[in-house]
Amino acid sequence: MANHQIGIPKGTRDFGPENMIKRNFIFDQIKVVFQKFGFLPLETPTMENLSVLTGKYGDEGDQLLFKVLNSGDFLSKVRQEDLQQPQARELLPQIAEKGLRYDLTVPFARYVVMNRNDINLPFKRYQIQPVWRADRPQRGRYREFYQCDADVVGTDSLICESEIILMISEVFGRLGLKNYTIKMNNRKILTGITEAIGAEGKEADFCVAIDKLDKIGKEAVQKELSSRGFTDRALELLEPFFNLPGGLTEKLHGLKTIFTHSATGTAGLEEISRIYQLAEALQARLEHIDFDITLARGLSYYTGTIFEVKVNDVQMGSVAGGGRYDNLTGVFGMPGLSGVGISFGVDRLYDVMDELKLFPENQIESTQLMVANIDLASEPFALTTLTTIRNAGINSEIYPSSTKLKKQLNYADKKGIPYVLLIGPEEINTGKLSLRNMKTGEQAALTVEEIVKKITVAA
Amino acid sequence: MANHQIGIPKGTRDFGPENMIKRNFIFDQIKVVFQKFGFLPLETPTMENLSVLTGKYGDEGDQLLFKVLNSGDFLSKVRQEDLQQPQARELLPQIAEKGLRYDLTVPFARYVVMNRNDINLPFKRYQIQPVWRADRPQRGRYREFYQCDADVVGTDSLICESEIILMISEVFGRLGLKNYTIKMNNRKILTGITEAIGAEGKEADFCVAIDKLDKIGKEAVQKELSSRGFTDRALELLEPFFNLPGGLTEKLHGLKTIFTHSATGTAGLEEISRIYQLAEALQARLEHIDFDITLARGLSYYTGTIFEVKVNDVQMGSVAGGGRYDNLTGVFGMPGLSGVGISFGVDRLYDVMDELKLFPENQIESTQLMVANIDLASEPFALTTLTTIRNAGINSEIYPSSTKLKKQLNYADKKGIPYVLLIGPEEINTGKLSLRNMKTGEQAALTVEEIVKKITVAA
């Protein structure tokens, strides 16, 4: 059979053991933090009805949904006239009712609405699952990738925002990332700015344009705003906002003066100020927070605080982001439920940690010891010893056949197993087994108890 | 918006926090055991090319594959003549190139072949991922469900089989399941039987029929064999095999005599015998093993030992199964790679454990403590205390707003949080905080240190 038949779909990946152990390390740290803050796990189906997904991600999003063909004779329900010279657009809704999950937010909203009578509000859930987008694959952009979200819905308390700051710091601390910035802003402040520059009602346009500041620079943003109908006068009034002087207190004070006539802008400032207070009471490390009024985040459902996290020593887009939304479930007929969430990008975090060499060398789920298979006569003793070592909590294995020792050692080396235990007739006689440290090549004659102790201490 | 639009596809499920915590308990126990035995994690993409999946699961399997529509204008590549009056059969391969993973075995084989030059043989991998089948949903049968597989390929050592027996016992021990049976047989013995009854070459038919013994009974199996061309004489000769007398030794001895002229049958008996020896050296609990020569397992790729595990106190099919295969990767152009694997059925294990009430009551990932939100003035002190408690390793949260205490306690109760901490002006003054045990209703005045100690000891 030709090899071209055994590829995998473009934009998807296999994760072999080495990758998996590193990825699981990231997932585990995030999970522990989510749980520490009272978030509980939720999983939703891979397939959702297209009626749930369509129209939630804009026209482009609808294009990028993977659609699943109806089972059986998928043409049997198609209208006769649409079968004559079928067009994809007419045919699609008649042959595909399901699509693959595009993000974790819409399924979460769907879950909340479906279970509205049983859910315990405020509902704090985390969700770590893959999502699929039929995007053009490129470096760092995949068609299947994981999202790690934590959201709390059913409360507008700003304690939630301050806890998100703390959670970000905790995750980054656990991953060993030290030099990072949590950019924070508030959609209400962006509204305030549009009001202050005489561009009321144009906050959506403003957000889309200002969101590109990092990528395309100030001049290009001004150009885009101009093409979106912002007057020269408005752009002139906007100028000072690009470089607000001073620290947090000065910025807040300066904006307060400008927002005298904007109730929304003033509310945004008060929220920012309050979040700092609450985060301080929670003993968050405030030096990582950067109040940045040019942060906008493209997605349109945010209505309050917005977050974006960057690692500073590495060339990489944001590795986490989130914010508050006031009407996530409205589209499913349940208005007025406020919530706030944070999402970590595992693929980017993986690349950052790999570049900074932050992955721990010897992971706990890896195999710690291999018993070499010396000869058939020694096998029973070797197997019993193996069970003793395993029961002491050490992940271990025996080489399944008594081939050349060199081949066995080579296997252990390639698998990254740090210790090999040699059990032959001599060792069985003396009760002293030969433990080989695969890194140093040193070999020591030890009892089983000594071996267990040595490896347990080293781990 | 009408509610009918927000269902989920039939045969799929949401897993809310309560379910997830129980499911994760099962996954975690299985993972720990897999790792203890030197298996490392692998994940493959949700979508595979249909060229990889098709033809691997029989005609019925091909029908049950979920197919994913090609992105964009999926009709653009269809041959003009097939668009005139399209038939599903002709259209399908032109509009869908990808399908959803149907099991974990074929993707594993595909992975091994694709990475044949880098893989460290023998390769021990475990894989815990969902699979999808467009089956008619019914009680206990879903269209999306998880499989938990561990396989080792690249060795024919029977140590692997004996370790699988040990792994099954370990998983069941960790889940609290005590009364279970590991049925074991060997395909070579089934071949030996067909030879002994003069039905050489009909082992495939024999396996399919005998596999139904549990469900349809002996007479119906005999009828089916008859309809599959087994002679009356063959059925007569088969009769004694249904009820082989004696224990393991007697059975092996009796069969040895019958298999004098069957080299394959004799080899099967020797394998069984050797696996018992090796399992004994590994200190496996042999009393759970039942050598059952009527066990066949429907799937056709097994060639040696086969396993099936049943929980005895519960009305439920097998909860785990597996066996040895000699040519898993042959279909992808890499013949002669022997392997053996075991697969745990999480959905069934879940139902069994639920019925037997074996799930631990207070899971570690659950929230252990809620700080009640008494009033705004006490909030800063409450938040600082919360951080102290969290940093002591206790998963905890604060109720986000100072609503009625009764509402807050009700929230904690519904979430199953065992402790609520009340911090108001009086508590702040005395430094003695009120810890309420939600189960007993008892309330005690304690310092933060005392609270941490109490909860940590209780967990």
PDB file of C-alpha atoms in Angstrom, chain B residues 49-272:
ATOM      1  CA  ASN B  49      -8.373  10.745   6.319  1.00  0.00           C
ATOM      2  CA  LEU B  50     -11.150   8.428   5.152  1.00  0.00           C
ATOM      3  CA  SER B  51      -8.499   6.501   3.205  1.00  0.00           C
ATOM      4  CA  VAL B  52      -7.045   5.504   6.589  1.00  0.00           C
ATOM      5  CA  LEU B  53     -10.376   4.548   8.169  1.00  0.00           C
ATOM      6  CA  THR B  54     -12.362   2.971   5.339  1.00  0.00           C
ATOM      7  CA  GLY B  55     -12.207  -0.807   5.000  1.00  0.00           C
ATOM      8  CA  LYS B  56     -10.759  -1.339   8.476  1.00  0.00           C
ATOM      9  CA  TYR B  57     -13.996  -2.029  10.347  1.00  0.00           C
ATOM     10  CA  GLY B  58     -15.941  -4.116   7.856  1.00  0.00           C
ATOM     11  CA  ASP B  59     -18.857  -2.925   5.725  1.00  0.00           C
ATOM     12  CA  GLU B  60     -20.963  -2.101   8.755  1.00  0.00           C
ATOM     13  CA  GLY B  61     -18.126  -0.057  10.249  1.00  0.00           C
ATOM     14  CA  ASP B  62     -17.782   1.964   7.040  1.00  0.00           C
ATOM     15  CA  GLN B  63     -21.488   2.813   7.313  1.00  0.00           C
ATOM     16  CA  LEU B  64     -21.057   3.946  10.898  1.00  0.00           C
ATOM     17  CA  LEU B  65     -18.181   6.335  10.230  1.00  0.00           C
ATOM     18  CA  PHE B  66     -19.033  10.011  10.676  1.00  0.00           C
ATOM     19  CA  LYS B  67     -17.816  11.814   7.552  1.00  0.00           C
ATOM     20  CA  VAL B  68     -16.726  15.447   7.554  1.00  0.00           C
ATOM     21  CA  LEU B  69     -17.723  17.592   4.593  1.00  0.00           C
ATOM     22  CA  ASN B  70     -14.813  19.181   2.695  1.00  0.00           C
ATOM     23  CA  SER B  71     -14.429  22.874   3.512  1.00  0.00           C
ATOM     24  CA  GLY B  72     -15.492  25.689   1.222  1.00  0.00           C
ATOM     25  CA  ASP B  73     -17.457  24.955  -1.957  1.00  0.00           C
ATOM     26  CA  PHE B  74     -17.546  21.215  -1.449  1.00  0.00           C
ATOM     27  CA  LEU B  75     -19.218  20.626  -4.825  1.00  0.00           C
ATOM     28  CA  SER B  76     -16.488  22.338  -6.851  1.00  0.00           C
ATOM     29  CA  LYS B  77     -14.442  19.165  -7.294  1.00  0.00           C
ATOM     30  CA  VAL B  78     -17.360  16.853  -8.079  1.00  0.00           C
ATOM     31  CA  ARG B  79     -17.322  15.327 -11.562  1.00  0.00           C
ATOM     32  CA  GLN B  80     -19.864  17.071 -13.751  1.00  0.00           C
ATOM     33  CA  GLU B  81     -21.713  13.817 -14.618  1.00  0.00           C
ATOM     34  CA  ASP B  82     -22.153  13.012 -10.908  1.00  0.00           C
ATOM     35  CA  LEU B  83     -23.940  16.320 -10.402  1.00  0.00           C
ATOM     36  CA  GLN B  84     -26.749  15.534 -12.838  1.00  0.00           C
ATOM     37  CA  GLN B  85     -28.809  13.296 -10.577  1.00  0.00           C
ATOM     38  CA  PRO B  86     -26.374  12.644  -7.750  1.00  0.00           C
ATOM     39  CA  GLN B  87     -26.291   9.417  -5.742  1.00  0.00           C
ATOM     40  CA  ALA B  88     -24.903   9.444  -2.206  1.00  0.00           C
ATOM     41  CA  ARG B  89     -22.520   6.592  -3.000  1.00  0.00           C
ATOM     42  CA  GLU B  90     -20.888   8.381  -5.950  1.00  0.00           C
ATOM     43  CA  LEU B  91     -20.986  11.794  -4.345  1.00  0.00           C
ATOM     44  CA  LEU B  92     -19.544  10.834  -0.948  1.00  0.00           C
ATOM     45  CA  PRO B  93     -15.872  10.277  -1.847  1.00  0.00           C
ATOM     46  CA  GLN B  94     -15.892  13.520  -3.835  1.00  0.00           C
ATOM     47  CA  ILE B  95     -17.273  15.754  -1.081  1.00  0.00           C
ATOM     48  CA  ALA B  96     -15.819  14.194   2.094  1.00  0.00           C
ATOM     49  CA  GLU B  97     -12.168  13.269   2.589  1.00  0.00           C
ATOM     50  CA  LYS B  98     -12.128  13.085   6.371  1.00  0.00           C
ATOM     51  CA  GLY B  99     -13.948  11.083   9.041  1.00  0.00           C
ATOM     52  CA  LEU B 100     -14.106  11.024  12.811  1.00  0.00           C
ATOM     53  CA  ARG B 101     -11.951   8.527  14.726  1.00  0.00           C
ATOM     54  CA  TYR B 102     -13.886   5.239  15.062  1.00  0.00           C
ATOM     55  CA  ASP B 103     -11.562   3.525  17.527  1.00  0.00           C
ATOM     56  CA  LEU B 104      -8.054   4.050  18.914  1.00  0.00           C
ATOM     57  CA  THR B 105      -6.465   0.984  17.318  1.00  0.00           C
ATOM     58  CA  VAL B 106      -6.409   1.990  13.655  1.00  0.00           C
ATOM     59  CA  PRO B 107      -5.043   5.490  14.380  1.00  0.00           C
ATOM     60  CA  PHE B 108      -2.418   3.854  16.614  1.00  0.00           C
ATOM     61  CA  ALA B 109      -1.387   1.497  13.781  1.00  0.00           C
ATOM     62  CA  ARG B 110      -1.319   4.468  11.382  1.00  0.00           C
ATOM     63  CA  TYR B 111       0.884   6.396  13.859  1.00  0.00           C
ATOM     64  CA  VAL B 112       3.312   3.494  14.269  1.00  0.00           C
ATOM     65  CA  VAL B 113       3.710   3.084  10.505  1.00  0.00           C
ATOM     66  CA  MET B 114       4.100   6.832   9.883  1.00  0.00           C
ATOM     67  CA  ASN B 115       6.766   7.042  12.595  1.00  0.00           C
ATOM     68  CA  ARG B 116       8.389   3.652  11.992  1.00  0.00           C
ATOM     69  CA  ASN B 117      11.867   5.155  11.709  1.00  0.00           C
ATOM     70  CA  ASP B 118      11.739   7.077  14.984  1.00  0.00           C
ATOM     71  CA  ILE B 119       9.737   4.760  17.177  1.00  0.00           C
ATOM     72  CA  ASN B 120      11.492   2.995  20.033  1.00  0.00           C
ATOM     73  CA  LEU B 121      10.391  -0.650  19.831  1.00  0.00           C
ATOM     74  CA  PRO B 122       8.876  -2.289  21.798  1.00  0.00           C
ATOM     75  CA  PHE B 123       6.529   0.705  21.885  1.00  0.00           C
ATOM     76  CA  LYS B 124       4.216   0.940  24.886  1.00  0.00           C
ATOM     77  CA  ARG B 125       1.556   3.572  24.491  1.00  0.00           C
ATOM     78  CA  TYR B 126      -1.723   4.381  26.171  1.00  0.00           C
ATOM     79  CA  GLN B 127      -4.427   6.501  24.630  1.00  0.00           C
ATOM     80  CA  ILE B 128      -7.540   7.926  26.259  1.00  0.00           C
ATOM     81  CA  GLN B 129      -9.714   9.762  23.753  1.00  0.00           C
ATOM     82  CA  PRO B 130     -13.296   9.824  22.508  1.00  0.00           C
ATOM     83  CA  VAL B 131     -14.417   7.899  19.432  1.00  0.00           C
ATOM     84  CA  TRP B 132     -17.537   8.329  17.291  1.00  0.00           C
ATOM     85  CA  ARG B 133     -19.917   5.839  15.721  1.00  0.00           C
ATOM     86  CA  ALA B 134     -23.156   6.641  13.896  1.00  0.00           C
ATOM     87  CA  ASP B 135     -24.834   3.721  15.650  1.00  0.00           C
ATOM     88  CA  ARG B 136     -28.490   3.756  16.650  1.00  0.00           C
ATOM     89  CA  PRO B 137     -28.314   5.217  20.184  1.00  0.00           C
ATOM     90  CA  GLN B 138     -29.756   3.136  23.014  1.00  0.00           C
ATOM     91  CA  ARG B 139     -29.239   2.576  26.729  1.00  0.00           C
ATOM     92  CA  GLY B 140     -25.489   2.313  27.289  1.00  0.00           C
ATOM     93  CA  ARG B 141     -24.669   2.904  23.611  1.00  0.00           C
ATOM     94  CA  TYR B 142     -23.594   6.384  22.578  1.00  0.00           C
ATOM     95  CA  ARG B 143     -22.445   8.055  19.387  1.00  0.00           C
ATOM     96  CA  GLU B 144     -19.557   9.701  21.231  1.00  0.00           C
ATOM     97  CA  PHE B 145     -17.747   7.738  23.927  1.00  0.00           C
ATOM     98  CA  TYR B 146     -14.283   7.380  25.394  1.00  0.00           C
ATOM     99  CA  GLN B 147     -11.918   4.472  24.948  1.00  0.00           C
ATOM    100  CA  CYS B 148      -8.946   3.827  27.240  1.00  0.00           C
ATOM    101  CA  ASP B 149      -6.408   1.646  25.490  1.00  0.00           C
ATOM    102  CA  ALA B 150      -2.929   0.422  26.363  1.00  0.00           C
ATOM    103  CA  ASP B 151      -0.947  -1.517  23.757  1.00  0.00           C
ATOM    104  CA  VAL B 152       2.597  -2.734  23.365  1.00  0.00           C
ATOM    105  CA  VAL B 153       3.819  -3.512  19.846  1.00  0.00           C
ATOM    106  CA  GLY B 154       7.101  -4.903  18.576  1.00  0.00           C
ATOM    107  CA  THR B 155       7.411  -7.916  20.871  1.00  0.00           C
ATOM    108  CA  ASP B 156       5.716 -11.281  21.161  1.00  0.00           C
ATOM    109  CA  SER B 157       6.854 -11.787  24.758  1.00  0.00           C
ATOM    110  CA  LEU B 158       4.130 -13.281  26.930  1.00  0.00           C
ATOM    111  CA  ILE B 159       5.314 -11.081  29.794  1.00  0.00           C
ATOM    112  CA  CYS B 160       3.073  -8.470  28.154  1.00  0.00           C
ATOM    113  CA  GLU B 161       0.000 -10.676  28.518  1.00  0.00           C
ATOM    114  CA  SER B 162       0.788 -11.420  32.155  1.00  0.00           C
ATOM    115  CA  GLU B 163       1.279  -7.718  32.854  1.00  0.00           C
ATOM    116  CA  ILE B 164      -2.117  -6.985  31.322  1.00  0.00           C
ATOM    117  CA  ILE B 165      -3.672  -9.361  33.864  1.00  0.00           C
ATOM    118  CA  LEU B 166      -1.881  -7.446  36.597  1.00  0.00           C
ATOM    119  CA  MET B 167      -2.970  -4.087  35.183  1.00  0.00           C
ATOM    120  CA  ILE B 168      -6.605  -5.168  35.105  1.00  0.00           C
ATOM    121  CA  SER B 169      -6.395  -6.238  38.759  1.00  0.00           C
ATOM    122  CA  GLU B 170      -4.716  -2.971  39.726  1.00  0.00           C
ATOM    123  CA  VAL B 171      -7.311  -0.826  37.972  1.00  0.00           C
ATOM    124  CA  PHE B 172     -10.175  -2.770  39.529  1.00  0.00           C
ATOM    125  CA  GLY B 173      -8.530  -2.627  42.956  1.00  0.00           C
ATOM    126  CA  ARG B 174      -8.172   1.140  42.700  1.00  0.00           C
ATOM    127  CA  LEU B 175     -11.800   1.495  41.622  1.00  0.00           C
ATOM    128  CA  GLY B 176     -12.911  -0.603  44.604  1.00  0.00           C
ATOM    129  CA  LEU B 177     -14.266  -3.424  42.430  1.00  0.00           C
ATOM    130  CA  LYS B 178     -13.649  -6.749  44.152  1.00  0.00           C
ATOM    131  CA  ASN B 179     -15.848  -9.339  42.502  1.00  0.00           C
ATOM    132  CA  TYR B 180     -14.744  -9.586  38.882  1.00  0.00           C
ATOM    133  CA  THR B 181     -13.563 -12.264  36.460  1.00  0.00           C
ATOM    134  CA  ILE B 182     -10.840 -11.981  33.849  1.00  0.00           C
ATOM    135  CA  LYS B 183     -11.869 -14.440  31.166  1.00  0.00           C
ATOM    136  CA  MET B 184      -8.901 -15.598  29.136  1.00  0.00           C
ATOM    137  CA  ASN B 185      -8.570 -17.757  26.053  1.00  0.00           C
ATOM    138  CA  ASN B 186      -6.336 -18.023  23.015  1.00  0.00           C
ATOM    139  CA  ARG B 187      -7.321 -17.872  19.359  1.00  0.00           C
ATOM    140  CA  LYS B 188      -4.894 -20.732  18.698  1.00  0.00           C
ATOM    141  CA  ILE B 189      -6.948 -22.917  21.022  1.00  0.00           C
ATOM    142  CA  LEU B 190     -10.075 -22.032  19.060  1.00  0.00           C
ATOM    143  CA  THR B 191      -8.218 -23.005  15.887  1.00  0.00           C
ATOM    144  CA  GLY B 192      -7.175 -26.249  17.619  1.00  0.00           C
ATOM    145  CA  ILE B 193     -10.815 -26.972  18.412  1.00  0.00           C
ATOM    146  CA  THR B 194     -11.926 -26.491  14.803  1.00  0.00           C
ATOM    147  CA  GLU B 195      -9.154 -28.852  13.771  1.00  0.00           C
ATOM    148  CA  ALA B 196     -10.129 -31.388  16.438  1.00  0.00           C
ATOM    149  CA  ILE B 197     -13.762 -31.426  15.274  1.00  0.00           C
ATOM    150  CA  GLY B 198     -12.820 -31.707  11.592  1.00  0.00           C
ATOM    151  CA  ALA B 199     -13.708 -28.135  10.669  1.00  0.00           C
ATOM    152  CA  GLU B 200     -10.254 -26.914   9.643  1.00  0.00           C
ATOM    153  CA  GLY B 201     -10.161 -23.461   8.085  1.00  0.00           C
ATOM    154  CA  LYS B 202     -13.509 -22.451   9.582  1.00  0.00           C
ATOM    155  CA  GLU B 203     -12.157 -20.706  12.691  1.00  0.00           C
ATOM    156  CA  ALA B 204     -13.533 -17.313  11.629  1.00  0.00           C
ATOM    157  CA  ASP B 205     -17.086 -18.713  11.427  1.00  0.00           C
ATOM    158  CA  PHE B 206     -16.490 -20.593  14.664  1.00  0.00           C
ATOM    159  CA  CYS B 207     -15.361 -17.429  16.507  1.00  0.00           C
ATOM    160  CA  VAL B 208     -18.318 -15.355  15.330  1.00  0.00           C
ATOM    161  CA  ALA B 209     -20.806 -18.018  16.460  1.00  0.00           C
ATOM    162  CA  ILE B 210     -19.198 -19.041  19.760  1.00  0.00           C
ATOM    163  CA  ASP B 211     -18.784 -15.357  20.674  1.00  0.00           C
ATOM    164  CA  LYS B 212     -22.571 -15.185  21.094  1.00  0.00           C
ATOM    165  CA  LEU B 213     -22.735 -18.066  23.600  1.00  0.00           C
ATOM    166  CA  ASP B 214     -23.301 -15.739  26.572  1.00  0.00           C
ATOM    167  CA  LYS B 215     -26.108 -13.883  24.836  1.00  0.00           C
ATOM    168  CA  ILE B 216     -28.025 -16.526  22.895  1.00  0.00           C
ATOM    169  CA  GLY B 217     -27.115 -19.824  24.621  1.00  0.00           C
ATOM    170  CA  LYS B 218     -25.666 -23.127  23.460  1.00  0.00           C
ATOM    171  CA  GLU B 219     -28.495 -24.353  21.287  1.00  0.00           C
ATOM    172  CA  ALA B 220     -28.680 -21.182  19.242  1.00  0.00           C
ATOM    173  CA  VAL B 221     -24.892 -21.279  18.784  1.00  0.00           C
ATOM    174  CA  GLN B 222     -25.131 -24.864  17.527  1.00  0.00           C
ATOM    175  CA  LYS B 223     -27.880 -23.819  15.140  1.00  0.00           C
ATOM    176  CA  GLU B 224     -25.756 -20.948  13.820  1.00  0.00           C
ATOM    177  CA  LEU B 225     -22.732 -23.218  13.391  1.00  0.00           C
ATOM    178  CA  SER B 226     -24.903 -25.636  11.496  1.00  0.00           C
ATOM    179  CA  SER B 227     -26.122 -22.878   9.188  1.00  0.00           C
ATOM    180  CA  ARG B 228     -22.481 -21.866   8.677  1.00  0.00           C
ATOM    181  CA  GLY B 229     -21.730 -25.351   7.325  1.00  0.00           C
ATOM    182  CA  PHE B 230     -20.536 -27.213  10.419  1.00  0.00           C
ATOM    183  CA  THR B 231     -21.509 -30.904  10.066  1.00  0.00           C
ATOM    184  CA  ASP B 232     -23.557 -32.808  12.641  1.00  0.00           C
ATOM    185  CA  ARG B 233     -20.468 -34.872  13.369  1.00  0.00           C
ATOM    186  CA  ALA B 234     -18.491 -31.682  14.055  1.00  0.00           C
ATOM    187  CA  LEU B 235     -21.187 -30.418  16.423  1.00  0.00           C
ATOM    188  CA  GLU B 236     -21.196 -33.767  18.180  1.00  0.00           C
ATOM    189  CA  LEU B 237     -17.422 -33.614  18.618  1.00  0.00           C
ATOM    190  CA  LEU B 238     -17.765 -30.040  19.871  1.00  0.00           C
ATOM    191  CA  GLU B 239     -20.223 -31.019  22.617  1.00  0.00           C
ATOM    192  CA  PRO B 240     -17.643 -31.849  25.351  1.00  0.00           C
ATOM    193  CA  PHE B 241     -15.844 -28.499  24.830  1.00  0.00           C
ATOM    194  CA  PHE B 242     -18.822 -26.570  26.197  1.00  0.00           C
ATOM    195  CA  ASN B 243     -18.296 -28.004  29.651  1.00  0.00           C
ATOM    196  CA  LEU B 244     -14.692 -28.962  30.157  1.00  0.00           C
ATOM    197  CA  PRO B 245     -14.420 -30.452  33.640  1.00  0.00           C
ATOM    198  CA  GLY B 246     -11.907 -29.525  36.326  1.00  0.00           C
ATOM    199  CA  GLY B 247      -9.680 -26.591  37.090  1.00  0.00           C
ATOM    200  CA  LEU B 248      -6.928 -25.033  34.991  1.00  0.00           C
ATOM    201  CA  THR B 249      -4.545 -27.997  35.199  1.00  0.00           C
ATOM    202  CA  GLU B 250      -7.220 -30.546  34.287  1.00  0.00           C
ATOM    203  CA  LYS B 251      -8.495 -28.419  31.426  1.00  0.00           C
ATOM    204  CA  LEU B 252      -5.016 -27.921  29.996  1.00  0.00           C
ATOM    205  CA  HIS B 253      -4.274 -31.603  30.386  1.00  0.00           C
ATOM    206  CA  GLY B 254      -7.538 -32.700  28.771  1.00  0.00           C
ATOM    207  CA  LEU B 255      -7.094 -30.359  25.824  1.00  0.00           C
ATOM    208  CA  LYS B 256      -3.485 -31.446  25.347  1.00  0.00           C
ATOM    209  CA  THR B 257      -4.680 -34.966  24.682  1.00  0.00           C
ATOM    210  CA  ILE B 258      -7.333 -33.762  22.238  1.00  0.00           C
ATOM    211  CA  PHE B 259      -4.832 -31.475  20.448  1.00  0.00           C
ATOM    212  CA  THR B 260      -2.223 -34.203  19.825  1.00  0.00           C
ATOM    213  CA  HIS B 261      -2.466 -33.584  16.084  1.00  0.00           C
ATOM    214  CA  SER B 262      -2.958 -29.812  16.254  1.00  0.00           C
ATOM    215  CA  ALA B 263       0.338 -27.926  16.505  1.00  0.00           C
ATOM    216  CA  THR B 264      -1.566 -24.629  16.690  1.00  0.00           C
ATOM    217  CA  GLY B 265      -3.860 -25.833  19.465  1.00  0.00           C
ATOM    218  CA  THR B 266      -0.879 -27.150  21.427  1.00  0.00           C
ATOM    219  CA  ALA B 267       0.947 -23.822  21.043  1.00  0.00           C
ATOM    220  CA  GLY B 268      -2.137 -22.033  22.401  1.00  0.00           C
ATOM    221  CA  LEU B 269      -2.165 -24.281  25.486  1.00  0.00           C
ATOM    222  CA  GLU B 270       1.536 -23.658  26.102  1.00  0.00           C
ATOM    223  CA  GLU B 271       0.966 -19.901  25.912  1.00  0.00           C
ATOM    224  CA  ILE B 272      -1.852 -20.038  28.447  1.00  0.00           C
TER     225      ILE B 272
END
